[in-house]
Tab-separated table of C-alpha atoms in Angstrom:
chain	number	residue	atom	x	y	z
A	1	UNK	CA	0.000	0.000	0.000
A	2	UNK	CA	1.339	3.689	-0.576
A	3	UNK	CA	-1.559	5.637	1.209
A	4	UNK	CA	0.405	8.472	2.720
A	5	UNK	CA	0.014	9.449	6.099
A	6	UNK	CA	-0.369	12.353	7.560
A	7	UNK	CA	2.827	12.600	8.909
A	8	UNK	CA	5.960	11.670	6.748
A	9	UNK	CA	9.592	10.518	8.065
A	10	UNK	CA	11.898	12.453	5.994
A	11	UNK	CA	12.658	9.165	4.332
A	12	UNK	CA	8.839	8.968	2.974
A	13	UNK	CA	9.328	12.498	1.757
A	14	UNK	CA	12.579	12.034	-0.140
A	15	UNK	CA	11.180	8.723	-1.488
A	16	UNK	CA	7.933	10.884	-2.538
A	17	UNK	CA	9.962	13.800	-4.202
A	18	UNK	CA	12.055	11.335	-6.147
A	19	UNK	CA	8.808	8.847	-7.626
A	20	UNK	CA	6.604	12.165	-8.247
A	21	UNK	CA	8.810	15.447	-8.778
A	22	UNK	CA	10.172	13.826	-12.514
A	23	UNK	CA	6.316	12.052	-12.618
A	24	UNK	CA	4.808	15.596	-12.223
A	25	UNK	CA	7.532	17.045	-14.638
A	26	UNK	CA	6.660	15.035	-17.302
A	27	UNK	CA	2.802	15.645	-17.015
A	28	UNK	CA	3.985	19.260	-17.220
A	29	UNK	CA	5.661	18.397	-20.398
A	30	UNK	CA	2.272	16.814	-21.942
A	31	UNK	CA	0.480	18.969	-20.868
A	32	UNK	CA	2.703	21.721	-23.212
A	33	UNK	CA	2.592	19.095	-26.000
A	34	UNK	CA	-1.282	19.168	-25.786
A	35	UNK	CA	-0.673	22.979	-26.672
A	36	UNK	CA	1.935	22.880	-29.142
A	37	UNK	CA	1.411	19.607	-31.431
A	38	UNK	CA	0.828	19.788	-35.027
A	39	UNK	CA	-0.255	15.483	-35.162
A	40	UNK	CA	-2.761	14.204	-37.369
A	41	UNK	CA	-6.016	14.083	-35.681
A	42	UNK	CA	-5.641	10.423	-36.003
A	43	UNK	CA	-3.079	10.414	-33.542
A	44	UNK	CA	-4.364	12.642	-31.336
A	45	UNK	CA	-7.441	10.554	-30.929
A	46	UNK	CA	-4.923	7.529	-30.280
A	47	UNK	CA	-3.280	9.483	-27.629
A	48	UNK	CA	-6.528	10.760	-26.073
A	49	UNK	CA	-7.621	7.036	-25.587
A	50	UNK	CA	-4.015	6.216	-24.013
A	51	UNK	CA	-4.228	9.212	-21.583
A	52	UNK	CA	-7.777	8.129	-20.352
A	53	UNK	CA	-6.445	4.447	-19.723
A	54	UNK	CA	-3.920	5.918	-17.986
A	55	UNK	CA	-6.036	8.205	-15.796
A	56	UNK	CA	-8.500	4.704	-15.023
A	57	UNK	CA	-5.200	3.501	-13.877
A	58	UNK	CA	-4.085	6.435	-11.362
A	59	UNK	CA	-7.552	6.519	-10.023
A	60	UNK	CA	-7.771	2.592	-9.182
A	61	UNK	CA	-7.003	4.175	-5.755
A	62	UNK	CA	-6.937	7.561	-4.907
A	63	UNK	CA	-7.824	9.976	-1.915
A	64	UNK	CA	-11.598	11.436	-1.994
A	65	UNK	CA	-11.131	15.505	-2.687
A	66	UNK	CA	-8.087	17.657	-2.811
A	67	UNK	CA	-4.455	16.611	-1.243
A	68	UNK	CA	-4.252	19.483	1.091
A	69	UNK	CA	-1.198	19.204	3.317
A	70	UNK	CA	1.001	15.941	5.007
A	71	UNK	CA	3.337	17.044	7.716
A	72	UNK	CA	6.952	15.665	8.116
A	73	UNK	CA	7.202	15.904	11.778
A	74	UNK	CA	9.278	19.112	12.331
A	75	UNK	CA	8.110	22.937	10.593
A	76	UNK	CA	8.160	21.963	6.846
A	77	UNK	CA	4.633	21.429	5.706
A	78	UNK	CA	3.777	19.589	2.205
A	79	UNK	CA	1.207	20.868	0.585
A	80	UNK	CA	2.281	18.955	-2.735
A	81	UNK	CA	-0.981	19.093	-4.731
A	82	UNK	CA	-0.766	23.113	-3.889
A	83	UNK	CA	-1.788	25.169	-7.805
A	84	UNK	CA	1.961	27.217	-7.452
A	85	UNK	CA	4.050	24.965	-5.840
A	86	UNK	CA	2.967	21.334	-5.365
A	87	UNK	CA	5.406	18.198	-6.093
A	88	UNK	CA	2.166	16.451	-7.470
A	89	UNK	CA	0.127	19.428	-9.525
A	90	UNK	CA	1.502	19.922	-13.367
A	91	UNK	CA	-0.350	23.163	-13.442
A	92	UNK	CA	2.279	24.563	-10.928
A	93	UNK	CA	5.015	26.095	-12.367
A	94	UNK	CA	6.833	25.218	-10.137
A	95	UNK	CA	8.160	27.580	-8.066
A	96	UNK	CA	10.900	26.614	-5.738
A	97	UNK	CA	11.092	29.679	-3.702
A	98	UNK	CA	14.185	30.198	-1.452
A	99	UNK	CA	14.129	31.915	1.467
A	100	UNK	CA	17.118	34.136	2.880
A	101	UNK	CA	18.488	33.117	6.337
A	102	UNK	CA	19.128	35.786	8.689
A	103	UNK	CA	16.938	38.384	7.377
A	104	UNK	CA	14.119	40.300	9.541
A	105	UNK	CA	12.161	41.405	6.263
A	106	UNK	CA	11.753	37.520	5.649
A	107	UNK	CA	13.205	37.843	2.032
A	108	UNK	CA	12.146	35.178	-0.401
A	109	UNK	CA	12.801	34.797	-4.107
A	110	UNK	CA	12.236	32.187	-6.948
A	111	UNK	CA	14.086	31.606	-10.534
A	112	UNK	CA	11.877	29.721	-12.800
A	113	UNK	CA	10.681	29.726	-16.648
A	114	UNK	CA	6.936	30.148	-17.716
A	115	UNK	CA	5.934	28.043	-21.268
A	116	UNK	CA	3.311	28.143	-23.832
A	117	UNK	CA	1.125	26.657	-21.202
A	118	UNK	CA	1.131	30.310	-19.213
A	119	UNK	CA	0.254	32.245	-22.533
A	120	UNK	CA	-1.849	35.072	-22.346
A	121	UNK	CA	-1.413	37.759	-25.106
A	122	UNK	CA	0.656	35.770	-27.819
A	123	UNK	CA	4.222	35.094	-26.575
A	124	UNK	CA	3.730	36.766	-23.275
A	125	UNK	CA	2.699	35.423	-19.872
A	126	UNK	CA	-0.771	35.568	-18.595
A	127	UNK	CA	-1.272	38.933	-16.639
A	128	UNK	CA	-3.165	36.770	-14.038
A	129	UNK	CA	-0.718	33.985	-14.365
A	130	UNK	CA	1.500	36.713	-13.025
A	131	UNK	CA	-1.210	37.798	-10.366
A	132	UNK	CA	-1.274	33.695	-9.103
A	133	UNK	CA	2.873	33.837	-8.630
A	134	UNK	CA	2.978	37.059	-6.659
A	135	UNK	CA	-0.149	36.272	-4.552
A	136	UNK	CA	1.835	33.383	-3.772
A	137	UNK	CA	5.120	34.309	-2.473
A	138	UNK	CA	3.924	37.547	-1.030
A	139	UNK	CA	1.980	35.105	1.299
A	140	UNK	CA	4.594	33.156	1.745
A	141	UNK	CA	6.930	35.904	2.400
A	142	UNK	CA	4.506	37.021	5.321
A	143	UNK	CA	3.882	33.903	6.513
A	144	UNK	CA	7.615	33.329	6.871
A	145	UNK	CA	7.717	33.490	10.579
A	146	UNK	CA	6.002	30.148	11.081
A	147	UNK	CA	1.832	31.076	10.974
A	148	UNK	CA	0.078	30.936	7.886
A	149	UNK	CA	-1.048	34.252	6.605
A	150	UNK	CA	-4.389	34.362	4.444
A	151	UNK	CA	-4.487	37.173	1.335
A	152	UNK	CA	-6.655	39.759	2.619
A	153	UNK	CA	-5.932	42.200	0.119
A	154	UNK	CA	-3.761	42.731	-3.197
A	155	UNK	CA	-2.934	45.051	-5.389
A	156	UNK	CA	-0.338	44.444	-8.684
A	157	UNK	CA	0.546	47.117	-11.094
A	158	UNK	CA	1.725	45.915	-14.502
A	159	UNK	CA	4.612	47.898	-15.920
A	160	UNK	CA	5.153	46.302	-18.894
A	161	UNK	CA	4.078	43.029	-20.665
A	162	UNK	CA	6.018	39.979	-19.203
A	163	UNK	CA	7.507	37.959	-21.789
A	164	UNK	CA	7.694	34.234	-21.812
A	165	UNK	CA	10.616	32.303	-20.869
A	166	UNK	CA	13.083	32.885	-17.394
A	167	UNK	CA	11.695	34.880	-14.993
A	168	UNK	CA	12.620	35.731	-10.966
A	169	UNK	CA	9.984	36.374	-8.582
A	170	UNK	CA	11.013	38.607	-5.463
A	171	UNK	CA	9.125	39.156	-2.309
A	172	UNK	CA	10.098	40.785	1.301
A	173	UNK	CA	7.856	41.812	4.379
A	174	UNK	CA	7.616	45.453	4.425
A	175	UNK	CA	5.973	46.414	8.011
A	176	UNK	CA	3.852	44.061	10.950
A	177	UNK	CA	0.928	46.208	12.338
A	178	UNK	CA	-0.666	43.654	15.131
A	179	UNK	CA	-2.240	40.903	13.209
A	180	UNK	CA	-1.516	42.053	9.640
A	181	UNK	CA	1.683	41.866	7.471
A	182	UNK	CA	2.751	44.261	4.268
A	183	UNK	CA	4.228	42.471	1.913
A	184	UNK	CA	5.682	43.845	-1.546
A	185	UNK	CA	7.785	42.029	-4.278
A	186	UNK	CA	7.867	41.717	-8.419
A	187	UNK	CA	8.298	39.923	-11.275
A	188	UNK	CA	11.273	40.716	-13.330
A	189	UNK	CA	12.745	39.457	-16.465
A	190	UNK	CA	16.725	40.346	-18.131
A	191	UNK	CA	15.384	44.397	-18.309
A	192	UNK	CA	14.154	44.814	-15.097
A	193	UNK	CA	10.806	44.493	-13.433
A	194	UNK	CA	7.199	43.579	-14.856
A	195	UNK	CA	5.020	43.374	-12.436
A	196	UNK	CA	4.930	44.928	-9.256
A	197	UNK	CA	2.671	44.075	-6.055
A	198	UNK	CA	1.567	45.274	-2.477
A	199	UNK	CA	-0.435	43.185	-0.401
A	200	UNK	CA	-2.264	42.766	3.162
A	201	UNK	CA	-1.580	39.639	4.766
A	202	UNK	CA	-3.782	38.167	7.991
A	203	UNK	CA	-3.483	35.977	10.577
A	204	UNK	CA	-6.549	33.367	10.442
A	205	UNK	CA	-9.075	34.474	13.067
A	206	UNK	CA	-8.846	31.161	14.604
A	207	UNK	CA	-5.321	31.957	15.314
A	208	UNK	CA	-5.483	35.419	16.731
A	209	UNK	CA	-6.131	34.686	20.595
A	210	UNK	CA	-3.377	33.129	21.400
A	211	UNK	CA	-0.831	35.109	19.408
A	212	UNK	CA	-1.684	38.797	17.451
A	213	UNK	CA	1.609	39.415	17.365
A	214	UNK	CA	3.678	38.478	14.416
B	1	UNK	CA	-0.883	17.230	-42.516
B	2	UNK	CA	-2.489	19.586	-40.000
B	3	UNK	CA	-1.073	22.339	-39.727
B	4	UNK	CA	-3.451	25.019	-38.352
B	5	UNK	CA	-3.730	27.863	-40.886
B	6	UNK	CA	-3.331	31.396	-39.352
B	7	UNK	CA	-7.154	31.644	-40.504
B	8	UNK	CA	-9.420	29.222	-39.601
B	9	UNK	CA	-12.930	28.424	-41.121
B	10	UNK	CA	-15.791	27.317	-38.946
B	11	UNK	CA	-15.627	23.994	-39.636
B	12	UNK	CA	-12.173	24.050	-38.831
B	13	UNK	CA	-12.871	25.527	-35.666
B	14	UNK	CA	-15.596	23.102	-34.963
B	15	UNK	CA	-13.723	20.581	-35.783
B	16	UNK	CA	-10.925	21.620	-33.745
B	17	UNK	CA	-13.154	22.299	-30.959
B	18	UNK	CA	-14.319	18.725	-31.091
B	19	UNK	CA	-10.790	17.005	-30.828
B	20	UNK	CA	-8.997	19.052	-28.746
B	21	UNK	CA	-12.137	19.831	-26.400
B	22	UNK	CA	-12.116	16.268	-24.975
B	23	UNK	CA	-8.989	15.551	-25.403
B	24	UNK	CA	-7.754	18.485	-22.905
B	25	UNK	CA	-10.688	17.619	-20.797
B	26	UNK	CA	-8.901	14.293	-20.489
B	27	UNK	CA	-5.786	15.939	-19.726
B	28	UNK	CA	-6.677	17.812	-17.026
B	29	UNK	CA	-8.109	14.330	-15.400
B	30	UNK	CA	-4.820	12.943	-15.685
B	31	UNK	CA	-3.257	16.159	-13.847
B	32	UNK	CA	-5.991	15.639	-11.226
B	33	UNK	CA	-5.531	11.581	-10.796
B	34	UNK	CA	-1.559	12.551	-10.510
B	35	UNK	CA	-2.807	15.068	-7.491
B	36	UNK	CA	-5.024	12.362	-5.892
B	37	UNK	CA	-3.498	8.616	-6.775
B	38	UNK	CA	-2.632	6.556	-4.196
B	39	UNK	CA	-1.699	3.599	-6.128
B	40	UNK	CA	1.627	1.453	-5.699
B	41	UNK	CA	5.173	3.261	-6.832
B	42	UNK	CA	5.948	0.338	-8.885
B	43	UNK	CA	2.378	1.417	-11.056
B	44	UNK	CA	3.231	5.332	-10.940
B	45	UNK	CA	6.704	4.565	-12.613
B	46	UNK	CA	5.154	2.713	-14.940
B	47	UNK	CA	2.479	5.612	-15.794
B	48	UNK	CA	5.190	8.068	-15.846
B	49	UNK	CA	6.749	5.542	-18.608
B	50	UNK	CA	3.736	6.206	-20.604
B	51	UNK	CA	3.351	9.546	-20.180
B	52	UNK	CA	6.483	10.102	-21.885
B	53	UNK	CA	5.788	7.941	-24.753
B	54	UNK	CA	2.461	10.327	-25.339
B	55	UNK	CA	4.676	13.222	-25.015
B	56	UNK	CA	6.897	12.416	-27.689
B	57	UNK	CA	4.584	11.273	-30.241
B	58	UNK	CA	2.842	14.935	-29.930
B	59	UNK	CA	5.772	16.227	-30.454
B	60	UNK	CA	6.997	14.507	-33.176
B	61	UNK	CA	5.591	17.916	-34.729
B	62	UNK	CA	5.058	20.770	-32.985
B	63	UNK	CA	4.828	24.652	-33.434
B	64	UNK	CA	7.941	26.835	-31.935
B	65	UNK	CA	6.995	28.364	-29.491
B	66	UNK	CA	3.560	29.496	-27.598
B	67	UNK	CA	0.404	28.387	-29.125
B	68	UNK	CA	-0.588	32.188	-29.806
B	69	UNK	CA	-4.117	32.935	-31.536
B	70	UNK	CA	-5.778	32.033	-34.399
B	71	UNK	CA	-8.495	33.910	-35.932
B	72	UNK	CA	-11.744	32.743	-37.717
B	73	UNK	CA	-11.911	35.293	-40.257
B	74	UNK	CA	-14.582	37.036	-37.932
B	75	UNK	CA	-14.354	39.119	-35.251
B	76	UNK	CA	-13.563	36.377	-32.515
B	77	UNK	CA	-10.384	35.139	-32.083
B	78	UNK	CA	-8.805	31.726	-31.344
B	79	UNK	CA	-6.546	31.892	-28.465
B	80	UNK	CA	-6.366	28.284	-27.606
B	81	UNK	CA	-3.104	28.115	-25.714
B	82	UNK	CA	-4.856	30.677	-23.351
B	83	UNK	CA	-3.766	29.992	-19.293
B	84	UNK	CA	-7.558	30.522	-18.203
B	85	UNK	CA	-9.514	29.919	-21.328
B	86	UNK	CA	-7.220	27.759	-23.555
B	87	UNK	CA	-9.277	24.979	-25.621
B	88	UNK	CA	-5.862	23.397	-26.280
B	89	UNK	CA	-4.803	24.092	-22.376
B	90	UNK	CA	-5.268	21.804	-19.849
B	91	UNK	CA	-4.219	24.491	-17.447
B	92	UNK	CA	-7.099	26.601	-17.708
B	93	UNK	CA	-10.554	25.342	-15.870
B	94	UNK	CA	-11.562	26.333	-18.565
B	95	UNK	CA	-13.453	29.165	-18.122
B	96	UNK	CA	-16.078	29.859	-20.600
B	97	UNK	CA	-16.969	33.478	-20.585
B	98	UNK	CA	-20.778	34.301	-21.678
B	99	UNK	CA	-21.338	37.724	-22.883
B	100	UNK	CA	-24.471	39.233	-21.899
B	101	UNK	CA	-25.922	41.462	-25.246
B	102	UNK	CA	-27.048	44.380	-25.507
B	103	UNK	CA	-25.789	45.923	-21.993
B	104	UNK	CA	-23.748	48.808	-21.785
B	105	UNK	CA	-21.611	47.834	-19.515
B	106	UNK	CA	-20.446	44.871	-21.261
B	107	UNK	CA	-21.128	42.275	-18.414
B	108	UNK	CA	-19.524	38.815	-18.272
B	109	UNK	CA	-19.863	35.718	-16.059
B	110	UNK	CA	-18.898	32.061	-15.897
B	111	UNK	CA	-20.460	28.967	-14.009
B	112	UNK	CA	-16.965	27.022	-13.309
B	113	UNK	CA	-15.725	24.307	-11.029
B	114	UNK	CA	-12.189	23.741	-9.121
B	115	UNK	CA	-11.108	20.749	-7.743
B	116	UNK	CA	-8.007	19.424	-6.547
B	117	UNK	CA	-4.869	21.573	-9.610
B	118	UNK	CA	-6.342	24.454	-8.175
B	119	UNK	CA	-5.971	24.049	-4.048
B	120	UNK	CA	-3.926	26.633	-1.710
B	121	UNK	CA	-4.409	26.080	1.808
B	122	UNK	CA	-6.332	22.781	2.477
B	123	UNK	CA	-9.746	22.393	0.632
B	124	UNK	CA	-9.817	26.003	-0.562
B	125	UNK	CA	-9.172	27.614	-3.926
B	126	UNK	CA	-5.744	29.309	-4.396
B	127	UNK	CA	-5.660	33.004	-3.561
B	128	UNK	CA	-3.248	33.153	-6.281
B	129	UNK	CA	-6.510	31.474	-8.523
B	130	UNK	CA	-8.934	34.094	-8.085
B	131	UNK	CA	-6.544	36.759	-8.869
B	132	UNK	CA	-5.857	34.924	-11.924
B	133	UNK	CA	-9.128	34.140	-12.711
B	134	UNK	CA	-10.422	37.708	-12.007
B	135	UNK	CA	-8.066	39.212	-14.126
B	136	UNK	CA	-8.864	37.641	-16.781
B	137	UNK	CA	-12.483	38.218	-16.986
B	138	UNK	CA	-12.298	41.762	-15.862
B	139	UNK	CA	-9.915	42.097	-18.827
B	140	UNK	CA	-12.312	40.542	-21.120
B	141	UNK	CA	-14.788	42.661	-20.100
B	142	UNK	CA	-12.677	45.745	-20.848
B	143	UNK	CA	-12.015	44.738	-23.950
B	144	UNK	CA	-15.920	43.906	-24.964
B	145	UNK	CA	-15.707	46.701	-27.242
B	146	UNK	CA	-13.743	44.519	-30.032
B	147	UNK	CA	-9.716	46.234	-28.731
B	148	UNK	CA	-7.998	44.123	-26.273
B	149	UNK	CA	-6.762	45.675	-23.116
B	150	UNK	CA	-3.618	45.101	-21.211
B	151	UNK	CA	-4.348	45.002	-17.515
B	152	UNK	CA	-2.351	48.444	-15.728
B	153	UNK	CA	-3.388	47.512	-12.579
B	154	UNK	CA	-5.869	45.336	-10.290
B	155	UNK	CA	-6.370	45.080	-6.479
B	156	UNK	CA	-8.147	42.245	-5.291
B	157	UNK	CA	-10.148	42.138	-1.926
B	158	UNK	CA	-10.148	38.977	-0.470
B	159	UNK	CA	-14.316	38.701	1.688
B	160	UNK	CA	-13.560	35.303	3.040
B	161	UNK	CA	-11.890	32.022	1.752
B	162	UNK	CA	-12.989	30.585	-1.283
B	163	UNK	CA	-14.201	27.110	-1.004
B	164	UNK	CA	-12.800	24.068	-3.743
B	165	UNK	CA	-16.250	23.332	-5.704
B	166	UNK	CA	-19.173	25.465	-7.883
B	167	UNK	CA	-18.312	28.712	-8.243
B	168	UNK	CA	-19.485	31.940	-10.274
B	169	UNK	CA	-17.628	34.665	-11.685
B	170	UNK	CA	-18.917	38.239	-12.919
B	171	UNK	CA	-17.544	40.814	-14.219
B	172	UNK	CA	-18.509	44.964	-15.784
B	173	UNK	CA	-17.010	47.888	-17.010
B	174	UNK	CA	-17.536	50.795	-14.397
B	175	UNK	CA	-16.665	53.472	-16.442
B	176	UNK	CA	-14.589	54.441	-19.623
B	177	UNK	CA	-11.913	57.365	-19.344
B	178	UNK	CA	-10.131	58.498	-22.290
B	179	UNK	CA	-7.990	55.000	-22.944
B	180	UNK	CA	-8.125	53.492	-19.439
B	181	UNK	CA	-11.292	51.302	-18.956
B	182	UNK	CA	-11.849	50.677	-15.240
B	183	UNK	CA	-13.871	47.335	-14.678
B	184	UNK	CA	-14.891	45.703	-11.644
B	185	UNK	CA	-15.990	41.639	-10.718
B	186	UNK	CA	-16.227	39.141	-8.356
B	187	UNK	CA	-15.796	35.114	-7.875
B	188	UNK	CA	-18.813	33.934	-5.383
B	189	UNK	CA	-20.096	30.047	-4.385
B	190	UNK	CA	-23.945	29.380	-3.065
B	191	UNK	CA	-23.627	31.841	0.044
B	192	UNK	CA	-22.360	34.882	-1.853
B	193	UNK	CA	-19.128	36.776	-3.116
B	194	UNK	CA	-15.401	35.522	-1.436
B	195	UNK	CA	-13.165	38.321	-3.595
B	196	UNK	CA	-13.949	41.526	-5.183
B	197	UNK	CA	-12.051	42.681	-7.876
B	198	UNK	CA	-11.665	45.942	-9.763
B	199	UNK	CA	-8.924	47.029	-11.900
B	200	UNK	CA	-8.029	49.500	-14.765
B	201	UNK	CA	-7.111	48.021	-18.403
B	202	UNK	CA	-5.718	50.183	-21.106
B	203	UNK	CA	-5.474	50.156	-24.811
B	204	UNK	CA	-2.107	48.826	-25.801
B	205	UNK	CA	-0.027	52.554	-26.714
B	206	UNK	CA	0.281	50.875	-30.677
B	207	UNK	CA	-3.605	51.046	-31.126
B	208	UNK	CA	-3.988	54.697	-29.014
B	209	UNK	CA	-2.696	57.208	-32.108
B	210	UNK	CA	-5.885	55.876	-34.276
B	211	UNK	CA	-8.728	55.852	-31.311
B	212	UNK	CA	-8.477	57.036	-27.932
B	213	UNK	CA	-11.901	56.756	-27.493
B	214	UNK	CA	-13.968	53.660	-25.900
C-alpha cells in the first residue's frame, strides 16, 4: 500500500519527491505538448484514448477531494498538490522559492521559466498567471515566521508586458501592524521588473487569541 | 498534414473544438488523478513511462513556441493556448466566458468548477486562482468593445476564503476614461461573493494614435 500518512519521516518524503517530482515534470511536459502539437487528428485521438487508460489507472485508488497538506514531523509542511508549488500538480510552475536566512524582512525569491502553457497575449505570460505567482510568495513571504497568513488584500501594477521564458519572482515583508503583514515584491525578467505588487496579509481568526503578534 | 492555418474556417474551428475539447478535458483528469493517486510506486513509474511515450509522439511535430491565436476570419479570435480559457490548455478550468448582449456595460460571467490543480491552503481555492481568474475576466470585459486591453493595474479584496467546488464569476465595465477602462468583478459560491475585484485596463499605446476613445 502507498496511502500516505499524515505525517511523513523524511525518508517517505525524499522517497515521494524522487517517484513524483520527474512524474509531475513530465505531465507538465504533456500537458505543453497538448498545446503545441501539429499530429494528425488520427493520432491525437490515439493518444486521447491512451491518456484516459492511464487516468483509469491512477484513479484505481486515490484519496476522496483535494491533497491538502502531510506534515513531516518538524516545521516543513507539504502541501504537494498546492496550484503554485505542489510536487504532485503539473499546473504549478513550479516555483521553488528560497528563502534568505538571517533576514528580519523575511526575504524570499524564486528563478523559474513560464511556457506556452502560461500564454496570455501571444508570446507573453498571462497577466493573471503573473497575479497567481505574486499572490503566492507575497503570502509566503509574510507567513515566513512560522503562521500561515491568508491574502486579505492585493494590489499588482503591470509595468510592462512579461515575456515568456526565465523569470525571478522577489518578495520581502515590508511592516507588521498587530495581526496584519505588508508584503511587496515583483516579477522581473533580463530588463528589469514587470510586475509589481503590495499586499495585506492576515493571521486566520482562529489563530489570533493566542498570538496577534507576528 | 495539420497544420493550423493562421485563418481558420468554422468547420475548422468546430472541428478543432471537437478534438482538442475532450482531449484536454482528459488531460486535465490525468493532472488531477496525478494530485489524488494513491496507487503502488511500482504502477506510478510505470504511468510516468507512458506519459512520456504520449509526449513524444505529440511532439513529433510541434509549433515553436507558444500556441498564440488564431483567428476565424470574424471578429472572434482563437486563443487556444490561453492559461484561463485555452481549448488546447489543460491548465485553464476552462473558463467559458458568456457575454451578456445588448448591456452597456459589457457584463460577463462564468459557471466554473475547481477541484483538486487548483488548491492553496487545504480544501480552498488558491488566492493566487482568483486573482488569476479575475483578471482575466475583468480584462475581457474591458475589452468587450472589439480592442484588447492590457491590464495596468488590479487590487483584489479577499471577503472570506474561497471554497474548492461550484463557483461563479462576474464581471462589468464601471466606467470608460479616455484610454483606461476601469472594470470591476467578483468570484462567489452558493452563500455569496469571497473576492472583489476591480482594476483598470488600457489600450495597448500601438492602437492609441488611431482611437483614444472607448
Amino acid at each position: 500500500m502507498n496511502v500516505l500518512p499524515e505525517t511523513l519521516t523524511p525518508a517517505e518524503v525524499a522517497a515521494q519527491e524522487a517517484l513524483y517530482g520527474p512524474f509531475t515534470q513530465h505531465v507538465r511536459e504533456l500537458v505543453d505538448a497538448v498545446i503545441r502539437t501539429e499530429v494528425d487528428d488520427e493520432v491525437v485521438r490515439e493518444i486521447d484514448e491512451q491518456v484516459q487508460k492511464l487516468t483509469a489507472r491512477l484513479r484505481e485508488r486515490q484519496i476522496d477531494g483535494a491533497f491538502g497538506i502531510r506534515h513531516d514531523g518538524e516545521t516543513m509542511t507539504r502541501p504537494w498538490g498546492n496550484a503554485v508549488i505542489g510536487l504532485r500538480n503539473a499546473l504549478a510552475p513550479p516555483l521553488e522559492v528560497v528563502r534568505e536566512d538571517g533576514r528580519e524582512d523575511g526575504r524570499c525569491w524564486a528563478e523559474f521559466e513560464l511556457g506556452a502553457a502560461y500564454e496570455g497575449p501571444p508570446g507573453l505570460v498571462h497577466g493573471g498567471v503573473t497575479a497567481m505567482l505574486l499572490d503566492h510568495v507575497l503570502g509566503q513571504v509574510a507567513g515566513n515566521r512560522g503562521k500561515p497568513r491568508m491574502t486579505a488584500s492585493l494590489t499588482l501594477r503591470y509595468l510592462r508586458p512579461t515575456p515568456l521564458g526565465p523569470l525571478r519572482i522577489e518578495g520581502r515583508v515590508e511592516r507588521v501592524e498587530g495581526y496584519k503583514t505588508f508584503a511587496v515584491g515583483h516579477i522581473r525578467d533580463a530588463e528589469g521588473p514587470t510586475v509589481e505588487a503590495s499586499g495585506v496579509f492576515v493571521l486566520p481568526r482562529g489563530l489570533r487569541d493566542e498570538d496577534s503578534g507576528p
